[in-house]
PDB file of C-alpha atoms in Angstrom:
ATOM      1  CA  MET A   1      10.780 -38.808 -80.956  1.00  0.00           C
ATOM      2  CA  ALA A   2      11.668 -39.320 -77.235  1.00  0.00           C
ATOM      3  CA  GLU A   3      11.410 -42.583 -75.477  1.00  0.00           C
ATOM      4  CA  ILE A   4       9.827 -42.231 -71.941  1.00  0.00           C
ATOM      5  CA  HIS A   5       9.346 -45.222 -69.764  1.00  0.00           C
ATOM      6  CA  PRO A   6       5.795 -45.483 -68.423  1.00  0.00           C
ATOM      7  CA  SER A   7       6.926 -45.249 -64.780  1.00  0.00           C
ATOM      8  CA  ALA A   8       8.915 -42.072 -65.342  1.00  0.00           C
ATOM      9  CA  ILE A   9       7.427 -38.763 -64.227  1.00  0.00           C
ATOM     10  CA  VAL A  10       7.814 -35.887 -66.641  1.00  0.00           C
ATOM     11  CA  GLU A  11       5.975 -32.865 -65.190  1.00  0.00           C
ATOM     12  CA  PRO A  12       4.063 -30.491 -67.422  1.00  0.00           C
ATOM     13  CA  GLY A  13       6.223 -27.667 -68.789  1.00  0.00           C
ATOM     14  CA  ALA A  14       9.332 -29.816 -69.242  1.00  0.00           C
ATOM     15  CA  VAL A  15      10.918 -29.532 -72.691  1.00  0.00           C
ATOM     16  CA  ILE A  16      12.124 -32.908 -73.959  1.00  0.00           C
ATOM     17  CA  GLY A  17      14.390 -32.824 -77.001  1.00  0.00           C
ATOM     18  CA  GLU A  18      14.323 -35.112 -80.009  1.00  0.00           C
ATOM     19  CA  GLY A  19      15.664 -38.583 -79.385  1.00  0.00           C
ATOM     20  CA  CYS A  20      15.846 -38.331 -75.568  1.00  0.00           C
ATOM     21  CA  ARG A  21      15.446 -41.501 -73.536  1.00  0.00           C
ATOM     22  CA  ILE A  22      13.999 -41.378 -70.047  1.00  0.00           C
ATOM     23  CA  GLY A  23      14.329 -44.475 -67.890  1.00  0.00           C
ATOM     24  CA  PRO A  24      12.018 -46.055 -65.299  1.00  0.00           C
ATOM     25  CA  PHE A  25      11.170 -44.087 -62.156  1.00  0.00           C
ATOM     26  CA  ALA A  26      13.180 -41.008 -63.368  1.00  0.00           C
ATOM     27  CA  LEU A  27      11.799 -37.623 -62.515  1.00  0.00           C
ATOM     28  CA  ILE A  28      11.938 -34.645 -64.809  1.00  0.00           C
ATOM     29  CA  GLY A  29      10.796 -31.316 -63.263  1.00  0.00           C
ATOM     30  CA  PRO A  30       8.567 -28.683 -64.958  1.00  0.00           C
ATOM     31  CA  GLU A  31      11.355 -26.103 -65.708  1.00  0.00           C
ATOM     32  CA  VAL A  32      13.737 -28.675 -67.168  1.00  0.00           C
ATOM     33  CA  THR A  33      14.985 -28.472 -70.757  1.00  0.00           C
ATOM     34  CA  LEU A  34      16.699 -31.658 -72.173  1.00  0.00           C
ATOM     35  CA  GLY A  35      18.596 -31.151 -75.459  1.00  0.00           C
ATOM     36  CA  PRO A  36      18.559 -33.673 -78.293  1.00  0.00           C
ATOM     37  CA  GLY A  37      19.678 -37.177 -77.426  1.00  0.00           C
ATOM     38  CA  VAL A  38      19.886 -36.769 -73.668  1.00  0.00           C
ATOM     39  CA  VAL A  39      19.623 -39.962 -71.731  1.00  0.00           C
ATOM     40  CA  VAL A  40      18.273 -39.921 -68.177  1.00  0.00           C
ATOM     41  CA  LYS A  41      18.591 -43.345 -66.658  1.00  0.00           C
ATOM     42  CA  SER A  42      16.422 -45.079 -64.017  1.00  0.00           C
ATOM     43  CA  HIS A  43      15.859 -43.279 -60.712  1.00  0.00           C
ATOM     44  CA  ALA A  44      17.707 -40.189 -61.764  1.00  0.00           C
ATOM     45  CA  VAL A  45      16.289 -36.666 -60.905  1.00  0.00           C
ATOM     46  CA  VAL A  46      16.551 -33.650 -63.099  1.00  0.00           C
ATOM     47  CA  THR A  47      14.738 -30.718 -61.479  1.00  0.00           C
ATOM     48  CA  GLY A  48      14.880 -26.899 -60.954  1.00  0.00           C
ATOM     49  CA  TRP A  49      15.400 -24.456 -63.718  1.00  0.00           C
ATOM     50  CA  THR A  50      17.888 -26.707 -65.563  1.00  0.00           C
ATOM     51  CA  GLU A  51      19.150 -26.997 -69.051  1.00  0.00           C
ATOM     52  CA  VAL A  52      21.018 -30.092 -70.175  1.00  0.00           C
ATOM     53  CA  GLY A  53      22.967 -30.121 -73.346  1.00  0.00           C
ATOM     54  CA  ALA A  54      22.713 -32.575 -76.204  1.00  0.00           C
ATOM     55  CA  GLU A  55      23.718 -36.174 -75.763  1.00  0.00           C
ATOM     56  CA  THR A  56      24.570 -35.827 -72.096  1.00  0.00           C
ATOM     57  CA  VAL A  57      23.876 -38.998 -70.083  1.00  0.00           C
ATOM     58  CA  ILE A  58      22.637 -38.945 -66.525  1.00  0.00           C
ATOM     59  CA  PHE A  59      23.070 -42.126 -64.586  1.00  0.00           C
ATOM     60  CA  PRO A  60      20.861 -43.699 -61.805  1.00  0.00           C
ATOM     61  CA  PHE A  61      20.388 -41.827 -58.585  1.00  0.00           C
ATOM     62  CA  ALA A  62      22.136 -38.646 -59.815  1.00  0.00           C
ATOM     63  CA  VAL A  63      20.386 -35.495 -58.738  1.00  0.00           C
ATOM     64  CA  VAL A  64      20.743 -32.582 -61.141  1.00  0.00           C
ATOM     65  CA  GLY A  65      19.331 -29.084 -60.515  1.00  0.00           C
ATOM     66  CA  GLU A  66      18.210 -29.322 -56.819  1.00  0.00           C
ATOM     67  CA  VAL A  67      18.373 -26.126 -54.635  1.00  0.00           C
ATOM     68  CA  PRO A  68      21.780 -25.036 -53.323  1.00  0.00           C
ATOM     69  CA  GLN A  69      23.192 -26.314 -49.968  1.00  0.00           C
ATOM     70  CA  ASP A  70      23.399 -22.766 -48.685  1.00  0.00           C
ATOM     71  CA  LEU A  71      21.506 -21.509 -45.625  1.00  0.00           C
ATOM     72  CA  LYS A  72      21.307 -18.113 -47.370  1.00  0.00           C
ATOM     73  CA  PHE A  73      19.167 -19.469 -50.123  1.00  0.00           C
ATOM     74  CA  LYS A  74      15.512 -18.355 -49.722  1.00  0.00           C
ATOM     75  CA  GLY A  75      13.977 -19.918 -52.815  1.00  0.00           C
ATOM     76  CA  GLU A  76      15.021 -17.375 -55.410  1.00  0.00           C
ATOM     77  CA  ARG A  77      14.812 -18.385 -59.095  1.00  0.00           C
ATOM     78  CA  THR A  78      18.251 -19.591 -60.155  1.00  0.00           C
ATOM     79  CA  ARG A  79      19.672 -21.981 -62.762  1.00  0.00           C
ATOM     80  CA  LEU A  80      21.899 -24.806 -63.667  1.00  0.00           C
ATOM     81  CA  VAL A  81      23.317 -25.270 -67.177  1.00  0.00           C
ATOM     82  CA  VAL A  82      25.107 -28.428 -68.190  1.00  0.00           C
ATOM     83  CA  GLY A  83      26.829 -28.710 -71.506  1.00  0.00           C
ATOM     84  CA  ALA A  84      26.715 -31.262 -74.273  1.00  0.00           C
ATOM     85  CA  ARG A  85      27.969 -34.902 -74.103  1.00  0.00           C
ATOM     86  CA  CYS A  86      28.615 -34.903 -70.379  1.00  0.00           C
ATOM     87  CA  ARG A  87      28.557 -38.053 -68.247  1.00  0.00           C
ATOM     88  CA  ILE A  88      26.964 -37.550 -64.849  1.00  0.00           C
ATOM     89  CA  ARG A  89      27.485 -40.877 -63.089  1.00  0.00           C
ATOM     90  CA  GLU A  90      25.643 -42.532 -60.209  1.00  0.00           C
ATOM     91  CA  GLY A  91      24.819 -40.426 -57.171  1.00  0.00           C
ATOM     92  CA  ALA A  92      26.422 -37.244 -58.518  1.00  0.00           C
ATOM     93  CA  THR A  93      24.842 -33.962 -57.306  1.00  0.00           C
ATOM     94  CA  LEU A  94      24.702 -30.589 -59.201  1.00  0.00           C
ATOM     95  CA  ASN A  95      23.011 -27.696 -57.513  1.00  0.00           C
ATOM     96  CA  CYS A  96      21.478 -24.537 -58.988  1.00  0.00           C
ATOM     97  CA  GLY A  97      23.057 -21.145 -58.344  1.00  0.00           C
ATOM     98  CA  THR A  98      22.163 -18.428 -55.699  1.00  0.00           C
ATOM     99  CA  GLU A  99      21.140 -14.945 -56.098  1.00  0.00           C
ATOM    100  CA  GLY A 100      24.279 -13.640 -54.321  1.00  0.00           C
ATOM    101  CA  GLY A 101      26.629 -15.720 -56.492  1.00  0.00           C
ATOM    102  CA  GLY A 102      25.326 -14.759 -59.871  1.00  0.00           C
ATOM    103  CA  GLY A 103      22.443 -17.141 -60.145  1.00  0.00           C
ATOM    104  CA  VAL A 104      23.877 -19.783 -62.369  1.00  0.00           C
ATOM    105  CA  THR A 105      25.925 -22.850 -61.979  1.00  0.00           C
ATOM    106  CA  ARG A 106      27.632 -23.996 -65.230  1.00  0.00           C
ATOM    107  CA  VAL A 107      29.166 -27.222 -66.455  1.00  0.00           C
ATOM    108  CA  GLY A 108      30.925 -27.222 -69.834  1.00  0.00           C
ATOM    109  CA  ASP A 109      30.948 -29.783 -72.586  1.00  0.00           C
ATOM    110  CA  ASP A 110      32.319 -33.274 -72.548  1.00  0.00           C
ATOM    111  CA  CYS A 111      32.787 -33.339 -68.712  1.00  0.00           C
ATOM    112  CA  LEU A 112      32.894 -36.657 -66.719  1.00  0.00           C
ATOM    113  CA  LEU A 113      31.472 -36.366 -63.255  1.00  0.00           C
ATOM    114  CA  MET A 114      32.087 -39.699 -61.592  1.00  0.00           C
ATOM    115  CA  THR A 115      30.168 -41.509 -58.859  1.00  0.00           C
ATOM    116  CA  GLY A 116      29.136 -39.291 -55.928  1.00  0.00           C
ATOM    117  CA  ALA A 117      30.877 -36.065 -57.444  1.00  0.00           C
ATOM    118  CA  HIS A 118      29.453 -32.779 -56.305  1.00  0.00           C
ATOM    119  CA  VAL A 119      29.217 -29.433 -58.085  1.00  0.00           C
ATOM    120  CA  GLY A 120      28.173 -26.660 -55.625  1.00  0.00           C
ATOM    121  CA  HIS A 121      26.085 -23.566 -56.252  1.00  0.00           C
ATOM    122  CA  ASP A 122      27.374 -20.875 -58.613  1.00  0.00           C
ATOM    123  CA  ALA A 123      30.433 -22.944 -59.586  1.00  0.00           C
ATOM    124  CA  THR A 124      31.720 -22.830 -63.231  1.00  0.00           C
ATOM    125  CA  LEU A 125      33.344 -25.925 -64.720  1.00  0.00           C
ATOM    126  CA  GLY A 126      35.020 -25.539 -68.130  1.00  0.00           C
ATOM    127  CA  HIS A 127      35.105 -28.185 -70.870  1.00  0.00           C
ATOM    128  CA  ARG A 128      36.480 -31.634 -70.574  1.00  0.00           C
ATOM    129  CA  VAL A 129      36.716 -31.487 -66.804  1.00  0.00           C
ATOM    130  CA  ILE A 130      36.953 -34.795 -64.865  1.00  0.00           C
ATOM    131  CA  LEU A 131      35.790 -35.094 -61.320  1.00  0.00           C
ATOM    132  CA  ALA A 132      36.762 -38.584 -60.062  1.00  0.00           C
ATOM    133  CA  ASN A 133      34.760 -40.530 -57.470  1.00  0.00           C
ATOM    134  CA  GLN A 134      33.487 -38.457 -54.553  1.00  0.00           C
ATOM    135  CA  ALA A 135      35.274 -35.271 -55.600  1.00  0.00           C
ATOM    136  CA  ALA A 136      33.555 -32.212 -54.347  1.00  0.00           C
ATOM    137  CA  ILE A 137      33.597 -28.650 -55.945  1.00  0.00           C
ATOM    138  CA  ALA A 138      32.304 -26.065 -53.472  1.00  0.00           C
ATOM    139  CA  GLY A 139      30.222 -23.042 -54.168  1.00  0.00           C
ATOM    140  CA  HIS A 140      31.595 -20.170 -56.328  1.00  0.00           C
ATOM    141  CA  CYS A 141      34.611 -22.146 -57.598  1.00  0.00           C
ATOM    142  CA  TRP A 142      35.958 -21.696 -61.159  1.00  0.00           C
ATOM    143  CA  ILE A 143      37.466 -24.674 -62.836  1.00  0.00           C
ATOM    144  CA  GLY A 144      39.219 -24.281 -66.175  1.00  0.00           C
ATOM    145  CA  ASP A 145      39.130 -26.571 -69.169  1.00  0.00           C
ATOM    146  CA  ASP A 146      40.901 -29.962 -69.110  1.00  0.00           C
ATOM    147  CA  VAL A 147      41.252 -30.017 -65.242  1.00  0.00           C
ATOM    148  CA  ILE A 148      41.222 -33.373 -63.429  1.00  0.00           C
ATOM    149  CA  VAL A 149      40.219 -33.577 -59.751  1.00  0.00           C
ATOM    150  CA  GLY A 150      41.225 -36.815 -58.102  1.00  0.00           C
ATOM    151  CA  GLY A 151      38.880 -39.080 -55.998  1.00  0.00           C
ATOM    152  CA  LEU A 152      37.863 -38.029 -52.576  1.00  0.00           C
ATOM    153  CA  SER A 153      39.310 -34.576 -53.088  1.00  0.00           C
ATOM    154  CA  GLY A 154      37.641 -31.279 -52.249  1.00  0.00           C
ATOM    155  CA  VAL A 155      38.000 -27.701 -53.639  1.00  0.00           C
ATOM    156  CA  HIS A 156      37.166 -24.953 -51.160  1.00  0.00           C
ATOM    157  CA  GLN A 157      34.602 -22.293 -52.063  1.00  0.00           C
ATOM    158  CA  TRP A 158      35.816 -19.396 -54.254  1.00  0.00           C
ATOM    159  CA  VAL A 159      38.952 -21.253 -55.342  1.00  0.00           C
ATOM    160  CA  ARG A 160      40.079 -20.993 -59.001  1.00  0.00           C
ATOM    161  CA  VAL A 161      41.802 -24.032 -60.778  1.00  0.00           C
ATOM    162  CA  GLY A 162      43.571 -23.001 -63.919  1.00  0.00           C
ATOM    163  CA  ARG A 163      43.313 -24.820 -67.286  1.00  0.00           C
ATOM    164  CA  GLY A 164      45.013 -28.184 -67.513  1.00  0.00           C
ATOM    165  CA  ALA A 165      45.730 -28.571 -63.772  1.00  0.00           C
ATOM    166  CA  ILE A 166      45.585 -31.872 -62.089  1.00  0.00           C
ATOM    167  CA  ILE A 167      44.669 -32.477 -58.371  1.00  0.00           C
ATOM    168  CA  GLY A 168      45.726 -35.724 -56.923  1.00  0.00           C
ATOM    169  CA  ALA A 169      43.386 -38.082 -54.863  1.00  0.00           C
ATOM    170  CA  VAL A 170      42.501 -37.339 -51.262  1.00  0.00           C
ATOM    171  CA  THR A 171      43.556 -33.596 -51.530  1.00  0.00           C
ATOM    172  CA  MET A 172      41.986 -30.527 -49.947  1.00  0.00           C
ATOM    173  CA  VAL A 173      42.561 -27.464 -52.093  1.00  0.00           C
ATOM    174  CA  THR A 174      42.056 -24.147 -50.331  1.00  0.00           C
ATOM    175  CA  ASN A 175      44.095 -21.793 -52.584  1.00  0.00           C
ATOM    176  CA  ASP A 176      44.071 -21.061 -56.306  1.00  0.00           C
ATOM    177  CA  VAL A 177      45.933 -23.438 -58.538  1.00  0.00           C
ATOM    178  CA  LEU A 178      48.082 -22.360 -61.486  1.00  0.00           C
ATOM    179  CA  PRO A 179      47.129 -23.348 -65.046  1.00  0.00           C
ATOM    180  CA  HIS A 180      48.895 -26.734 -65.716  1.00  0.00           C
ATOM    181  CA  GLY A 181      49.896 -27.132 -62.093  1.00  0.00           C
ATOM    182  CA  LEU A 182      50.167 -30.471 -60.302  1.00  0.00           C
ATOM    183  CA  VAL A 183      48.698 -30.451 -56.748  1.00  0.00           C
ATOM    184  CA  GLN A 184      48.849 -33.286 -54.250  1.00  0.00           C
ATOM    185  CA  ALA A 185      49.192 -34.047 -50.547  1.00  0.00           C
ATOM    186  CA  PRO A 186      46.331 -33.901 -48.031  1.00  0.00           C
ATOM    187  CA  ARG A 187      46.513 -30.128 -47.671  1.00  0.00           C
ATOM    188  CA  GLY A 188      47.125 -29.406 -51.342  1.00  0.00           C
ATOM    189  CA  GLU A 189      50.737 -28.615 -52.164  1.00  0.00           C
ATOM    190  CA  LEU A 190      51.776 -27.373 -55.593  1.00  0.00           C
ATOM    191  CA  ASP A 191      54.323 -29.945 -56.708  1.00  0.00           C
ATOM    192  CA  GLY A 192      55.257 -29.086 -60.229  1.00  0.00           C
ATOM    193  CA  LEU A 193      53.588 -29.051 -63.569  1.00  0.00           C
ATOM    194  CA  ASN A 194      51.070 -31.446 -65.139  1.00  0.00           C
ATOM    195  CA  LEU A 195      53.631 -32.564 -67.698  1.00  0.00           C
ATOM    196  CA  VAL A 196      51.654 -35.715 -68.663  1.00  0.00           C
ATOM    197  CA  GLY A 197      48.618 -33.627 -69.401  1.00  0.00           C
ATOM    198  CA  LEU A 198      50.544 -31.169 -71.500  1.00  0.00           C
ATOM    199  CA  LYS A 199      52.122 -33.950 -73.583  1.00  0.00           C
ATOM    200  CA  ARG A 200      48.726 -35.606 -74.019  1.00  0.00           C
ATOM    201  CA  ARG A 201      47.186 -32.450 -75.314  1.00  0.00           C
ATOM    202  CA  GLY A 202      50.000 -32.093 -77.848  1.00  0.00           C
ATOM    203  CA  VAL A 203      51.681 -29.024 -76.387  1.00  0.00           C
ATOM    204  CA  SER A 204      54.975 -28.456 -78.117  1.00  0.00           C
ATOM    205  CA  ARG A 205      58.368 -29.197 -76.514  1.00  0.00           C
ATOM    206  CA  ALA A 206      59.238 -25.535 -76.722  1.00  0.00           C
ATOM    207  CA  GLU A 207      56.115 -24.448 -74.844  1.00  0.00           C
ATOM    208  CA  ILE A 208      56.672 -27.110 -72.094  1.00  0.00           C
ATOM    209  CA  THR A 209      60.230 -25.938 -71.721  1.00  0.00           C
ATOM    210  CA  ALA A 210      59.094 -22.340 -71.377  1.00  0.00           C
ATOM    211  CA  LEU A 211      56.482 -23.395 -68.760  1.00  0.00           C
ATOM    212  CA  ARG A 212      59.098 -25.244 -66.816  1.00  0.00           C
ATOM    213  CA  ALA A 213      61.421 -22.285 -66.798  1.00  0.00           C
ATOM    214  CA  ALA A 214      58.553 -19.992 -65.717  1.00  0.00           C
ATOM    215  CA  TYR A 215      57.678 -22.373 -62.854  1.00  0.00           C
ATOM    216  CA  GLN A 216      61.328 -22.280 -61.643  1.00  0.00           C
ATOM    217  CA  MET A 217      61.359 -18.458 -61.837  1.00  0.00           C
ATOM    218  CA  LEU A 218      58.060 -18.181 -59.787  1.00  0.00           C
ATOM    219  CA  ALA A 219      59.605 -20.624 -57.233  1.00  0.00           C
ATOM    220  CA  GLN A 220      63.036 -19.228 -56.860  1.00  0.00           C
ATOM    221  CA  GLY A 221      63.174 -15.784 -58.367  1.00  0.00           C
ATOM    222  CA  GLU A 222      63.743 -12.487 -56.528  1.00  0.00           C
ATOM    223  CA  GLY A 223      60.963 -10.528 -54.788  1.00  0.00           C
ATOM    224  CA  THR A 224      57.500 -11.548 -53.930  1.00  0.00           C
ATOM    225  CA  PHE A 225      55.477 -14.197 -55.807  1.00  0.00           C
ATOM    226  CA  LEU A 226      53.411 -11.425 -57.517  1.00  0.00           C
ATOM    227  CA  ASP A 227      56.593  -9.388 -58.286  1.00  0.00           C
ATOM    228  CA  ARG A 228      57.938 -12.508 -60.092  1.00  0.00           C
ATOM    229  CA  ALA A 229      54.703 -13.038 -61.950  1.00  0.00           C
ATOM    230  CA  ARG A 230      54.690  -9.314 -63.161  1.00  0.00           C
ATOM    231  CA  ARG A 231      58.369  -9.614 -64.281  1.00  0.00           C
ATOM    232  CA  LEU A 232      57.533 -12.901 -66.108  1.00  0.00           C
ATOM    233  CA  ALA A 233      54.573 -11.336 -67.780  1.00  0.00           C
ATOM    234  CA  ASP A 234      56.818  -8.572 -69.131  1.00  0.00           C
ATOM    235  CA  GLU A 235      59.472 -10.819 -70.418  1.00  0.00           C
ATOM    236  CA  THR A 236      57.642 -13.909 -71.865  1.00  0.00           C
ATOM    237  CA  ASP A 237      56.546 -14.477 -75.468  1.00  0.00           C
ATOM    238  CA  SER A 238      55.058 -17.900 -74.651  1.00  0.00           C
ATOM    239  CA  PRO A 239      51.264 -18.039 -74.809  1.00  0.00           C
ATOM    240  CA  HIS A 240      51.194 -20.743 -72.165  1.00  0.00           C
ATOM    241  CA  VAL A 241      53.350 -18.774 -69.854  1.00  0.00           C
ATOM    242  CA  ARG A 242      51.165 -15.692 -70.571  1.00  0.00           C
ATOM    243  CA  GLU A 243      48.125 -17.638 -69.582  1.00  0.00           C
ATOM    244  CA  MET A 244      49.790 -18.537 -66.317  1.00  0.00           C
ATOM    245  CA  THR A 245      50.787 -14.953 -65.449  1.00  0.00           C
ATOM    246  CA  ASP A 246      47.384 -13.536 -66.499  1.00  0.00           C
ATOM    247  CA  PHE A 247      45.799 -16.008 -64.146  1.00  0.00           C
ATOM    248  CA  ILE A 248      48.055 -15.076 -61.261  1.00  0.00           C
ATOM    249  CA  LEU A 249      47.599 -11.273 -61.810  1.00  0.00           C
ATOM    250  CA  ALA A 250      43.854 -11.520 -62.069  1.00  0.00           C
ATOM    251  CA  ALA A 251      41.719 -10.478 -59.026  1.00  0.00           C
ATOM    252  CA  THR A 252      41.033 -13.401 -56.685  1.00  0.00           C
ATOM    253  CA  ASP A 253      39.292 -14.078 -53.407  1.00  0.00           C
ATOM    254  CA  ARG A 254      41.831 -16.868 -52.559  1.00  0.00           C
ATOM    255  CA  SER A 255      45.691 -16.638 -52.307  1.00  0.00           C
ATOM    256  CA  PHE A 256      47.784 -19.038 -54.468  1.00  0.00           C
ATOM    257  CA  LEU A 257      49.269 -22.377 -53.915  1.00  0.00           C
ATOM    258  CA  THR A 258      52.891 -21.256 -54.614  1.00  0.00           C
ATOM    259  CA  PRO A 259      55.754 -23.442 -56.001  1.00  0.00           C
ATOM    260  CA  GLN A 260      57.884 -25.199 -53.467  1.00  0.00           C
TER     261      GLN A 260
END
């Protein structure tokens, strides 16, 4: 049975899962679905055509499911889907999609979106993504699993950030980021691999060694960056390196941050 504070507004049509808790002065819109055990704390807003996965917690003054910040948006019916066990902290904002961008904004399971973080329209976040305080993900971005975006950082629209990458604080990212890459500096420079993250996730020493060798080849090998990636794809038997080359060789709307 859900617990709903008397001062909360739950509009007719909302679907409230078993064991949900909705705090004082919270607002739940008519097209919202809350999975089992979701907690919506005081003064939070969940609106739009929005689905929130089980056991996610939405903290005060977060706004989840509002319309996109896109002048092209004309009120079309679009969605926001948030996974299970996420933590959406105070003042975070997550927008629904747009018709021109596919119509859905998605956030995976077990994500932590810290105070003031923003997820723009039609963006896709994988599982276990962390957006630190005031980090902003623009529209149409694709963020892989296990990515960390540092505080006060911004990711430009249409950018892809590969699995396991880390972006340092106060960084503007305008180009695609390799899986397991380390990006820092104000204008987003690729500065190596996220070795700490790889070790924390239990990646073997052999795979880390293969990734380091691949990174050096991409940075210093013969031919263009794409030539090096194609050659690396032909030569490697490492699944992590293959993931990196597949990412590079996939179609993209943004160029890459290349190794220095």
